mmCIF file of C-alpha atoms in Angstrom:
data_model
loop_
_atom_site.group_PDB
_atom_site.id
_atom_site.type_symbol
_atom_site.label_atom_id
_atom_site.label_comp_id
_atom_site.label_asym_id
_atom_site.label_seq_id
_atom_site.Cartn_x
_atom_site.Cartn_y
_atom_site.Cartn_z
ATOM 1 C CA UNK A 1 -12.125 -12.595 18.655
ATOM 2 C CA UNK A 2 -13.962 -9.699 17.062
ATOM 3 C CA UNK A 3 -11.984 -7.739 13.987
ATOM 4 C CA UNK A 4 -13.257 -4.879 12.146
ATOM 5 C CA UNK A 5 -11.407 -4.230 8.655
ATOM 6 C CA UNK A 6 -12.169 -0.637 7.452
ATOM 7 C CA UNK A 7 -12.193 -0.894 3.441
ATOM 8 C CA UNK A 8 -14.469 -3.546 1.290
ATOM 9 C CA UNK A 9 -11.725 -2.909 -1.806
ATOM 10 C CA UNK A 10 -9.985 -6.144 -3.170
ATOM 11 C CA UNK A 11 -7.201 -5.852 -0.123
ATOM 12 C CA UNK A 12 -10.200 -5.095 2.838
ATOM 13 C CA UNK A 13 -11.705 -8.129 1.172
ATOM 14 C CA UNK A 14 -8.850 -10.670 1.115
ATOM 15 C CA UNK A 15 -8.207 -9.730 4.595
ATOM 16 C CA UNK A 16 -11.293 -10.120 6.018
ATOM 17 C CA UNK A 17 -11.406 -13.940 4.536
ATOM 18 C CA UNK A 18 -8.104 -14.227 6.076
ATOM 19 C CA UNK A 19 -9.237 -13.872 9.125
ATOM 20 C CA UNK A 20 -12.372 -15.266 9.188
ATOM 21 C CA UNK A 21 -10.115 -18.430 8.181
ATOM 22 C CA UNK A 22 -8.691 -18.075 11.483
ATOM 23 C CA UNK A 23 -11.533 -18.647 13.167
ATOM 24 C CA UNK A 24 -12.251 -15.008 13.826
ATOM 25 C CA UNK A 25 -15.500 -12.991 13.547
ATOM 26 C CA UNK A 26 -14.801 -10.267 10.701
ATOM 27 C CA UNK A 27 -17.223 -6.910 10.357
ATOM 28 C CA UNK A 28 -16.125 -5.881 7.048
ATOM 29 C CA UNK A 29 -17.461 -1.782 6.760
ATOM 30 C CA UNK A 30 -17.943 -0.482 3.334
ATOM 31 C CA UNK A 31 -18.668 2.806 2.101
ATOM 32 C CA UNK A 32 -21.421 2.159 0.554
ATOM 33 C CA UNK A 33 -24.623 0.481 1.999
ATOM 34 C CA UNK A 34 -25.593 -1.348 -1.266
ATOM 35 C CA UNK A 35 -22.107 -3.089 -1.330
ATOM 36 C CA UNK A 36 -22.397 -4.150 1.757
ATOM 37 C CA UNK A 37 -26.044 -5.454 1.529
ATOM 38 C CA UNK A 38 -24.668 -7.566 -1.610
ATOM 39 C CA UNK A 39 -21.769 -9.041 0.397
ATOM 40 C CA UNK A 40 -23.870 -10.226 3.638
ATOM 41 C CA UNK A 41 -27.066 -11.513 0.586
ATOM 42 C CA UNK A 42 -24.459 -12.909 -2.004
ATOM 43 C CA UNK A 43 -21.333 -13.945 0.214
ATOM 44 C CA UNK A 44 -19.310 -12.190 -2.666
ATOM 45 C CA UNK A 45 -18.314 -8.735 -2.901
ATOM 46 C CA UNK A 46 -20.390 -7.309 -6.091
ATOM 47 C CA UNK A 47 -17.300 -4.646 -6.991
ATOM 48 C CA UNK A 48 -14.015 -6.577 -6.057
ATOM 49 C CA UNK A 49 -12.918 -10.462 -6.112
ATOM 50 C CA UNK A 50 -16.259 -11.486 -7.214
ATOM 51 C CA UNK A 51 -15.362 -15.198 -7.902
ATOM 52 C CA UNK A 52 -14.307 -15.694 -4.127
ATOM 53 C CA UNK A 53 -16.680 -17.300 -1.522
ATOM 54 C CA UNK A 54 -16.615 -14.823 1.733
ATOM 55 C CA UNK A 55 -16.529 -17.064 5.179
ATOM 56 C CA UNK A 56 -19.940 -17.273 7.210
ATOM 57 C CA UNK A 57 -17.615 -15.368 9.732
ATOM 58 C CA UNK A 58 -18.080 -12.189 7.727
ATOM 59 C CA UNK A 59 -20.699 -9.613 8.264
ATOM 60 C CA UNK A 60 -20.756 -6.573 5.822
ATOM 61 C CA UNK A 61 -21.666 -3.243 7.294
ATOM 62 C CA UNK A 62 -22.146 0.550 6.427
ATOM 63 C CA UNK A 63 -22.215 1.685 9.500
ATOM 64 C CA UNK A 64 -19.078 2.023 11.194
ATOM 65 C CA UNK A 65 -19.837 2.546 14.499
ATOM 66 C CA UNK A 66 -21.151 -1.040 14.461
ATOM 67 C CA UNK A 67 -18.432 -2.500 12.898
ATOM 68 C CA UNK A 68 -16.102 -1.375 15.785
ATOM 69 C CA UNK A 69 -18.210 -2.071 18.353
ATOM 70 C CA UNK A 70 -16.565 -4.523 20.687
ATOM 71 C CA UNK A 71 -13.595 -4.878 17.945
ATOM 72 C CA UNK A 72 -10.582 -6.097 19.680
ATOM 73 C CA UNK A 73 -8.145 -5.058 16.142
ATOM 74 C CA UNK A 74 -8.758 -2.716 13.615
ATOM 75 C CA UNK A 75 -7.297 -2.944 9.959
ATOM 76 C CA UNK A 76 -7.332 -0.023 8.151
ATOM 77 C CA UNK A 77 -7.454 -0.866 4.736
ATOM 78 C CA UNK A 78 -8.747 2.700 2.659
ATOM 79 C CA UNK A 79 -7.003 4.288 0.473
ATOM 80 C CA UNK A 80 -3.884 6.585 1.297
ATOM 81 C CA UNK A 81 -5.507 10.043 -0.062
ATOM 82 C CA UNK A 82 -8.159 9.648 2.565
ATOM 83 C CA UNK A 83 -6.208 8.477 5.391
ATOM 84 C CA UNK A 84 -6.591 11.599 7.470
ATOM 85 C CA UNK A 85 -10.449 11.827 7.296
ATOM 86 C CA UNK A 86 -10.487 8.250 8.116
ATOM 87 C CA UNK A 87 -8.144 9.007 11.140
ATOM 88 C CA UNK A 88 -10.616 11.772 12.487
ATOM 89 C CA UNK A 89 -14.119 9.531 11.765
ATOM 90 C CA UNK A 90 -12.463 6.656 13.527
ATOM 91 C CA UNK A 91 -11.118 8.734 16.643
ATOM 92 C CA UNK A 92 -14.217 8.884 18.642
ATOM 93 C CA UNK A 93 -15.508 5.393 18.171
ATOM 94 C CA UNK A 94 -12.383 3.428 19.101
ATOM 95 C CA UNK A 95 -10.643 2.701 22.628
ATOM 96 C CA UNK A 96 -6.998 4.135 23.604
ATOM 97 C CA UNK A 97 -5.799 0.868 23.506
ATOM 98 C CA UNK A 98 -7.320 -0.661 20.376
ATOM 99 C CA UNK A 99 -4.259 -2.285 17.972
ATOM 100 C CA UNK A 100 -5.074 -0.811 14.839
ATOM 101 C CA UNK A 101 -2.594 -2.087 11.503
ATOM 102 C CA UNK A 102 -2.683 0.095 8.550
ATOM 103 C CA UNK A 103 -2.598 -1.603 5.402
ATOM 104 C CA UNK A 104 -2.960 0.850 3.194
ATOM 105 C CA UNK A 105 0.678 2.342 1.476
ATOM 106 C CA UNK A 106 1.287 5.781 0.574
ATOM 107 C CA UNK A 107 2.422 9.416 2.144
ATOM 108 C CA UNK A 108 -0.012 12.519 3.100
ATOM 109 C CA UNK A 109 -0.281 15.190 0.447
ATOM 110 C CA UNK A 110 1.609 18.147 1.368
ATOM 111 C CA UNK A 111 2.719 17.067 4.679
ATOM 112 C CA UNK A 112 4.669 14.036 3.703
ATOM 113 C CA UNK A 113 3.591 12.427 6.742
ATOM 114 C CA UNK A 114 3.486 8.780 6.936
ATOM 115 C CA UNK A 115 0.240 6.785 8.094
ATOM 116 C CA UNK A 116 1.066 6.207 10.980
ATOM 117 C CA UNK A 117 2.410 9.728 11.980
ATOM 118 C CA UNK A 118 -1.155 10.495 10.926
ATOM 119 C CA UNK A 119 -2.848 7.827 12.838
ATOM 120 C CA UNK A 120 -1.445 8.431 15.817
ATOM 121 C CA UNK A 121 -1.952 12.551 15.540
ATOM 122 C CA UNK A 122 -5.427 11.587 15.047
ATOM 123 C CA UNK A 123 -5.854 8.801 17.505
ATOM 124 C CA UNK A 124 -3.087 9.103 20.042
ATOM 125 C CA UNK A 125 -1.435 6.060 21.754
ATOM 126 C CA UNK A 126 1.510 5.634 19.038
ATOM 127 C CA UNK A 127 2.399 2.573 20.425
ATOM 128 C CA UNK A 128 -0.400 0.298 19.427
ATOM 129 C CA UNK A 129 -0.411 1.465 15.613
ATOM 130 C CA UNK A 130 0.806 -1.131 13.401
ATOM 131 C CA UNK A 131 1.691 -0.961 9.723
ATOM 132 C CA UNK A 132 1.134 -4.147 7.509
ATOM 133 C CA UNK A 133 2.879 -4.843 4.068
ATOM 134 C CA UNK A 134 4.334 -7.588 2.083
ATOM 135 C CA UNK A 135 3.928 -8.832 -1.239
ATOM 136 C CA UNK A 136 0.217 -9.044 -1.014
ATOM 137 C CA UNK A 137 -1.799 -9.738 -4.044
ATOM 138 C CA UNK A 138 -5.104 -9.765 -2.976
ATOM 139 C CA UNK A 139 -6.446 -12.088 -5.563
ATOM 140 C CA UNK A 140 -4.005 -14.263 -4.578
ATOM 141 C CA UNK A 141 -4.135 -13.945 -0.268
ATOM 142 C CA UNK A 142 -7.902 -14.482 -1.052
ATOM 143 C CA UNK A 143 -7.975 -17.577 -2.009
ATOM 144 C CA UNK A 144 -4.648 -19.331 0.016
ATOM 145 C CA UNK A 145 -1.904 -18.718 -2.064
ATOM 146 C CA UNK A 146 1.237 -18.644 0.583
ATOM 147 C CA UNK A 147 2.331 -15.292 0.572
ATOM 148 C CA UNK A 148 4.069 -13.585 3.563
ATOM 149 C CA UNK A 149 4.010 -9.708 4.826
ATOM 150 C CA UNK A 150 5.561 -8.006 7.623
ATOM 151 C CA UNK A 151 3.674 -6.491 10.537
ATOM 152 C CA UNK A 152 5.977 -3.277 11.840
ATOM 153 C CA UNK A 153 4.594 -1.624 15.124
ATOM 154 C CA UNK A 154 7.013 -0.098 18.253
ATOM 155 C CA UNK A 155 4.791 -2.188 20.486
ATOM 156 C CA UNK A 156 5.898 -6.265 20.292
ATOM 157 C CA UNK A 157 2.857 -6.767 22.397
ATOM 158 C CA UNK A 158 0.865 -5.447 19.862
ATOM 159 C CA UNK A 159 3.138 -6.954 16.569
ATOM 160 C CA UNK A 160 2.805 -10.162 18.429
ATOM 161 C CA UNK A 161 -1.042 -9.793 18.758
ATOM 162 C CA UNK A 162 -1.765 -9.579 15.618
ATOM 163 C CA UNK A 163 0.340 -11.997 14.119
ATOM 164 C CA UNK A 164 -1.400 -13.835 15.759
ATOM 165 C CA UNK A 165 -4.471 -13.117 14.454
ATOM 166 C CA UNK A 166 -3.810 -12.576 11.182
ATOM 167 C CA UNK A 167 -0.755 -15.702 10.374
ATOM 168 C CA UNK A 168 -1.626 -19.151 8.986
ATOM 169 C CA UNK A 169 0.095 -21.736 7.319
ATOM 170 C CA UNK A 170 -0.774 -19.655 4.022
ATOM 171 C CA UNK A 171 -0.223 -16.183 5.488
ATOM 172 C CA UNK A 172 3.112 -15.984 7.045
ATOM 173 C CA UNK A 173 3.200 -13.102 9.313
ATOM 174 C CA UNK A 174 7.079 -11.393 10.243
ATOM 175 C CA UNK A 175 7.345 -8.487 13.014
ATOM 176 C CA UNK A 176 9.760 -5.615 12.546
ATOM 177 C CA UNK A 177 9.984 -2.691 14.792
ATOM 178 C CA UNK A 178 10.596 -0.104 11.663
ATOM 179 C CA UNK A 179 7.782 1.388 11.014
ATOM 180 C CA UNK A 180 8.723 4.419 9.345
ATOM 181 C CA UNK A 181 11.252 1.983 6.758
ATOM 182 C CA UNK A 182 8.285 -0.476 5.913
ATOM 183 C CA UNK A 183 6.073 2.386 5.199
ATOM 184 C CA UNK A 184 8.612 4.401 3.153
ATOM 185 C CA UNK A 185 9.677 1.034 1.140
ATOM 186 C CA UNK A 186 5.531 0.275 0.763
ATOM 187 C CA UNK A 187 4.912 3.748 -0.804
ATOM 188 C CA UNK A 188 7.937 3.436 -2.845
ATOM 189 C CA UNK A 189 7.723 0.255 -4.733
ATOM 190 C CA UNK A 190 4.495 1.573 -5.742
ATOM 191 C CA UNK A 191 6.492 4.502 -7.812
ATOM 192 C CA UNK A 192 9.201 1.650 -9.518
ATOM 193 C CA UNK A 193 6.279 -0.598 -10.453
ATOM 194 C CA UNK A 194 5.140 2.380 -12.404
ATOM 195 C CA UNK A 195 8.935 2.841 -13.885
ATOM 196 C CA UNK A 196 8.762 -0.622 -15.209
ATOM 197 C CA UNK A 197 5.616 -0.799 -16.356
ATOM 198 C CA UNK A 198 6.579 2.103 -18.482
ATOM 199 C CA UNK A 199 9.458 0.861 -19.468
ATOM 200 C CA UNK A 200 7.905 -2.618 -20.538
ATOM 201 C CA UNK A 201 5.087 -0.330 -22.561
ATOM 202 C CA UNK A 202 7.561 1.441 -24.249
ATOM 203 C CA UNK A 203 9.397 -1.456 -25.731
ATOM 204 C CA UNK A 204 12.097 -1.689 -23.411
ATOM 205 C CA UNK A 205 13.491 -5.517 -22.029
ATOM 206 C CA UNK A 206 13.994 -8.017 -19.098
ATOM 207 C CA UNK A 207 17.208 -6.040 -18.645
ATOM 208 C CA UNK A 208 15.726 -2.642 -18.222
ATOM 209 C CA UNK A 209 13.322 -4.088 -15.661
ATOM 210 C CA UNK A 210 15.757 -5.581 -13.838
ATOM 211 C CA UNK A 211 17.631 -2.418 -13.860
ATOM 212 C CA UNK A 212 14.851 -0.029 -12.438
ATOM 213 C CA UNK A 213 14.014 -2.971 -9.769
ATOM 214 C CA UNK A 214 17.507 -3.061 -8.383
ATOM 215 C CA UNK A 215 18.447 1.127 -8.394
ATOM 216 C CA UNK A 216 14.930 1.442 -7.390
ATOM 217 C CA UNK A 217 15.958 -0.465 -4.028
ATOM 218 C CA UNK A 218 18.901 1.101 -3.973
ATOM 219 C CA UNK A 219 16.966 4.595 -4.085
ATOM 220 C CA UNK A 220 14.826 3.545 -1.437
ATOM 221 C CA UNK A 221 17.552 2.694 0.639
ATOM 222 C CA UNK A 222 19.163 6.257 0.817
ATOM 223 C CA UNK A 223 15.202 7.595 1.528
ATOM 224 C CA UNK A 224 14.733 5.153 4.361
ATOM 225 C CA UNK A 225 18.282 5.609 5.719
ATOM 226 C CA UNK A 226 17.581 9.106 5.446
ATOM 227 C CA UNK A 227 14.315 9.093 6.996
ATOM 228 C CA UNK A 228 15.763 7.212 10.407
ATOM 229 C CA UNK A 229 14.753 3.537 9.337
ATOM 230 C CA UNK A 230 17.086 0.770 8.823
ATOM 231 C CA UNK A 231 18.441 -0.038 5.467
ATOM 232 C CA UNK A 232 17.838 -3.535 5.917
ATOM 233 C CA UNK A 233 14.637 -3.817 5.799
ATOM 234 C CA UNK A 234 14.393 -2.946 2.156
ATOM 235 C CA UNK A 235 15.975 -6.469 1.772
ATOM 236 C CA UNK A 236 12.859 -7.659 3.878
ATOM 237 C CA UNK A 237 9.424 -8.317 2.593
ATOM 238 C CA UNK A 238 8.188 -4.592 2.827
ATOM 239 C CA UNK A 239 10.989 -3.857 0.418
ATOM 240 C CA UNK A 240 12.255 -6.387 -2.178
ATOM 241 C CA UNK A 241 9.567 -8.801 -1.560
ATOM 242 C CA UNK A 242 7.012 -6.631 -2.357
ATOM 243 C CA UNK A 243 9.370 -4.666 -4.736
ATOM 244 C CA UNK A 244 9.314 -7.835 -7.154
ATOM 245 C CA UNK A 245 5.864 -8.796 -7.191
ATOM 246 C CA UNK A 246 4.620 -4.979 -7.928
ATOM 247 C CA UNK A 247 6.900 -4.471 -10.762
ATOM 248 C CA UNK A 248 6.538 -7.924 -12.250
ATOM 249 C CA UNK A 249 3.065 -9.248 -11.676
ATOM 250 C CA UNK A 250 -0.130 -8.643 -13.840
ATOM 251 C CA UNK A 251 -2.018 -8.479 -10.868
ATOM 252 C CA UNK A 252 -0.470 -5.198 -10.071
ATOM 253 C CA UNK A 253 -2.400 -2.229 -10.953
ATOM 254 C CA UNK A 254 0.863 0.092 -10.628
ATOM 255 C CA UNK A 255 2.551 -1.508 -13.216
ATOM 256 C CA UNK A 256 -0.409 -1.665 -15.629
ATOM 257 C CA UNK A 257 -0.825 2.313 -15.092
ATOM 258 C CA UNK A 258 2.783 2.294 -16.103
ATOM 259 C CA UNK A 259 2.563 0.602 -19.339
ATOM 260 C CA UNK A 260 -0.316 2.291 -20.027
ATOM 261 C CA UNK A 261 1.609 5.825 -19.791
ATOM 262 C CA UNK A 262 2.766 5.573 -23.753
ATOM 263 C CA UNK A 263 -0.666 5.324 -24.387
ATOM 264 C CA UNK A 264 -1.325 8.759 -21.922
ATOM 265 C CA UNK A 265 -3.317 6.894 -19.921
ATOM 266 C CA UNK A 266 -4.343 9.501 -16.539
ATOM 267 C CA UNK A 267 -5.109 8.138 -13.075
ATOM 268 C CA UNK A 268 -8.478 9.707 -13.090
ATOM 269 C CA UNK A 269 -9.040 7.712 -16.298
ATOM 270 C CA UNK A 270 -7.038 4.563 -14.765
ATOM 271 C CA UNK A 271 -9.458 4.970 -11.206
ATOM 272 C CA UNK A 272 -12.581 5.226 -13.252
ATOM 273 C CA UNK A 273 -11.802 2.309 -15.739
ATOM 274 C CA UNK A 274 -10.458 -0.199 -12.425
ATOM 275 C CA UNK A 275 -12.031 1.152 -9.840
ATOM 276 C CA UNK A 276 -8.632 1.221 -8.256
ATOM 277 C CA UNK A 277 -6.507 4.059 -7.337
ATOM 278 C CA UNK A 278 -3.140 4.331 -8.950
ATOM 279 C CA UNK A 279 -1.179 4.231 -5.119
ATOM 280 C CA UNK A 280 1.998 5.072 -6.756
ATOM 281 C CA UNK A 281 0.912 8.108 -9.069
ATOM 282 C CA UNK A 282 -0.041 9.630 -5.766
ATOM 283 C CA UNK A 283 2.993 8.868 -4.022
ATOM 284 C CA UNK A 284 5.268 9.656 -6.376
ATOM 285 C CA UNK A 285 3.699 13.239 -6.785
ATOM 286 C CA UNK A 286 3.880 13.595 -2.494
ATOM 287 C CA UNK A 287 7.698 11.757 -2.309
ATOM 288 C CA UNK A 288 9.107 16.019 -3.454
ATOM 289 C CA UNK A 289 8.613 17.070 0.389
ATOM 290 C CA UNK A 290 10.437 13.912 1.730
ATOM 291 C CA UNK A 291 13.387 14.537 -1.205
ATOM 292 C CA UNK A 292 13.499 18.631 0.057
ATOM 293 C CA UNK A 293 13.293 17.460 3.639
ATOM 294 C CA UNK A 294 15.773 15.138 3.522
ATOM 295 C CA UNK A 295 17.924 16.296 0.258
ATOM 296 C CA UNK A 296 17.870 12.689 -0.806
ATOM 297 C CA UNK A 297 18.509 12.143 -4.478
ATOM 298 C CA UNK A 298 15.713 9.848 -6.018
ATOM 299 C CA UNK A 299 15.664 9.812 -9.946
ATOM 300 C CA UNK A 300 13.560 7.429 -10.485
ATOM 301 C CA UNK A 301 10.926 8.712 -8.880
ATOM 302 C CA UNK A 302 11.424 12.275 -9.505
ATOM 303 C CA UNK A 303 11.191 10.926 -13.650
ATOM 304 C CA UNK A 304 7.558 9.200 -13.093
ATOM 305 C CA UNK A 305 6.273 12.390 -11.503
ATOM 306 C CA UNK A 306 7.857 14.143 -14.035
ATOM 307 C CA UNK A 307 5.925 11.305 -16.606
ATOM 308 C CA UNK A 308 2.309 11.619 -14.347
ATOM 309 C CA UNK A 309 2.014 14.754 -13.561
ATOM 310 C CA UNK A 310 4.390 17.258 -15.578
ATOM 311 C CA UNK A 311 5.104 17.229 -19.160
ATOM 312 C CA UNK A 312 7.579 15.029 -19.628
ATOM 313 C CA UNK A 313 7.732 12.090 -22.652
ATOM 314 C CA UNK A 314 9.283 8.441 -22.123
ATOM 315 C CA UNK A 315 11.925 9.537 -24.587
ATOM 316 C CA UNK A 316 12.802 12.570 -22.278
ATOM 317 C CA UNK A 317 12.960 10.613 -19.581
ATOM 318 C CA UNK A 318 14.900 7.824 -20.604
ATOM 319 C CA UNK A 319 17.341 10.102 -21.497
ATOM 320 C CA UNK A 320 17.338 11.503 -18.261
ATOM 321 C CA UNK A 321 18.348 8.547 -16.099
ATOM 322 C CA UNK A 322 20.720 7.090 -19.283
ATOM 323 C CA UNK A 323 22.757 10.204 -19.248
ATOM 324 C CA UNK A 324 23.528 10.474 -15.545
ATOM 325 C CA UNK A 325 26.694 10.420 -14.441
ATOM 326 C CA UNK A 326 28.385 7.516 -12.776
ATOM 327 C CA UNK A 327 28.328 7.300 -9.172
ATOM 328 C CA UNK A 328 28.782 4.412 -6.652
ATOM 329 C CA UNK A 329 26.580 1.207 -6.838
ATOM 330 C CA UNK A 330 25.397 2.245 -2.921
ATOM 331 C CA UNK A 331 25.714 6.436 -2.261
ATOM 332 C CA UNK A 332 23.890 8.592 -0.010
ATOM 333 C CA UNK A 333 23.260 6.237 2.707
#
């Protein structure tokens, strides 16, 4: 069959070689026609994964229209902050029924909408709108690590679909039927990672790490309980899974930004330096509507925006979250 995966970053990349593993035919659109004039000419993305051979499978485009043209899935793999304007330029070239998985994490500024509230504003047909997320390194994925993710749509039609066409032996592919509690534990992980990368940067232990890691799940739990998902699935891959390897793994570009923090390291400066964007800086920022809408107490994440985008110093901070008061090891659910 015929995919088209929106997004030639490091995850658009991976994903497109995943598939193209399974036998698929892959039109990879990128931005920028240079990019993908180097990918089609080199068989290697030029900007991300460079020492990974791309599958014959794989055409590189610029032009989207073509790359959805006769597309029977579409992964959405752009970043979160332009996830609406991606909605809108994709509306008119796909079909009612197309599945389309988002695997991109993060929450609408302003709003606080969630991708695939947005997606299916923009697109209609809620049903077929999947959300994809896992602990995913895509340096890893790329080249056939085994690594597992979670595919969350209402549809099991459509879960089922693309499991099957995106599981392997190497990929394991799980359905849920939460979408709103895989998206809300993917945007959130993104905000701990930065926690203990600050705390690591700052001189702080194993223990502290493991600390932020395990009241970070718990203060996803009360946002996704809150939010109408199921608790449970922050256990799942979406939530723990992907929890560990984000705060814990060099490969993750949240953490970095978070040990870079002592050092007052910016996103802006982070973005241009990587080429990445700093996922959970942005979500944390956007997570104050969900807190207000739901009144859900989240001090973890309310201290990194506090860190990213206020004033605040890791010695403020710290102070902050030691000097709570005691509460129960599982509240607010």
């Amino acid at each position: 069959m015929r995919i088209a995966v929106m997004g030639a970053g490091s995850w658009g990349t991976a994903l497109a070689q995943v598939t193209c593993a399974n036998g698929h035919e892959v039109r990879l659109w990128a931005r920028r026609d240079e990019v993908a004039r180097a990918i089609n000419r080199d068989r290697r993305n030029p900007g991300y994964l460079r020492d990974v051979e791309l599958g014959a499978g794989i055409e590189a485009t610029s032009d989207l229209a073509h790359a959805l043209d006769g597309a029977e899935a579409l992964l959405v793999v752009t970043p979160s902050k332009v996830m609406r304007a991606m909605a809108r330029e994709v509306a008119p070239l796909v079909r009612p029924d197309l599945p389309v998985a988002l695997c991109f994490k993060g929450i609408e500024e302003g709003t606080g909408r969630l991708p695939a509230e947005v997606f299916a504003a923009e697109l209609g047909s809620p049903e077929r709108i999947a959300v994809l997320s896992g602990p995913n390194h895509a340096e890893e994925v790329a080249i056939g690590i085994p690594a597992a993710t979670v595919i969350a749509c209402a549809s099991a039609h459509v879960a089922s679909f693309l499991q099957d066409a995106l599981g392997s032996g190497a990929f394991r592919v799980y359905a849920s039927d939460d979408v709103p509690g895989v998206e809300l534990c993917a945007a959130s992980k993104n905000v701990i990672a930065i926690a203990v990368g600050a705390s690591y940067g700052s001189g702080c232990g194993d223990n502290t790490a493991a600390m932020l890691i395990t009241r970070g799940m718990a203060e996803m739990s009360r946002l996704v309980s809150k939010a109408g998902g199921d608790p449970l699935t922050c256990m799942g891959l979406a939530g723990a899974g992907d929890l560990i390897a984000t705060c814990m793994s060099q490969h993750s570009r949240n953490r970095r930004f978070g040990e870079r923090l002592v050092e007052g390291m910016t996103p802006d400066r982070f973005s241009a330096e990587t080429g990445m964007v700093v996922e959970g800086a942005l979500a944390a920022r956007n997570f104050e509507v969900l807190e207000r809408r739901y009144g859900v107490d989240l001090p973890i994440t309310r201290v990194v925006r506090d860190l990213v985008w206020g004033d605040a110093t890791i010695e403020g901070v710290r102070r902050q979250l030691l000097e709570r008061s005691f509460k129960a090891e599982f509240y607010g659910l």
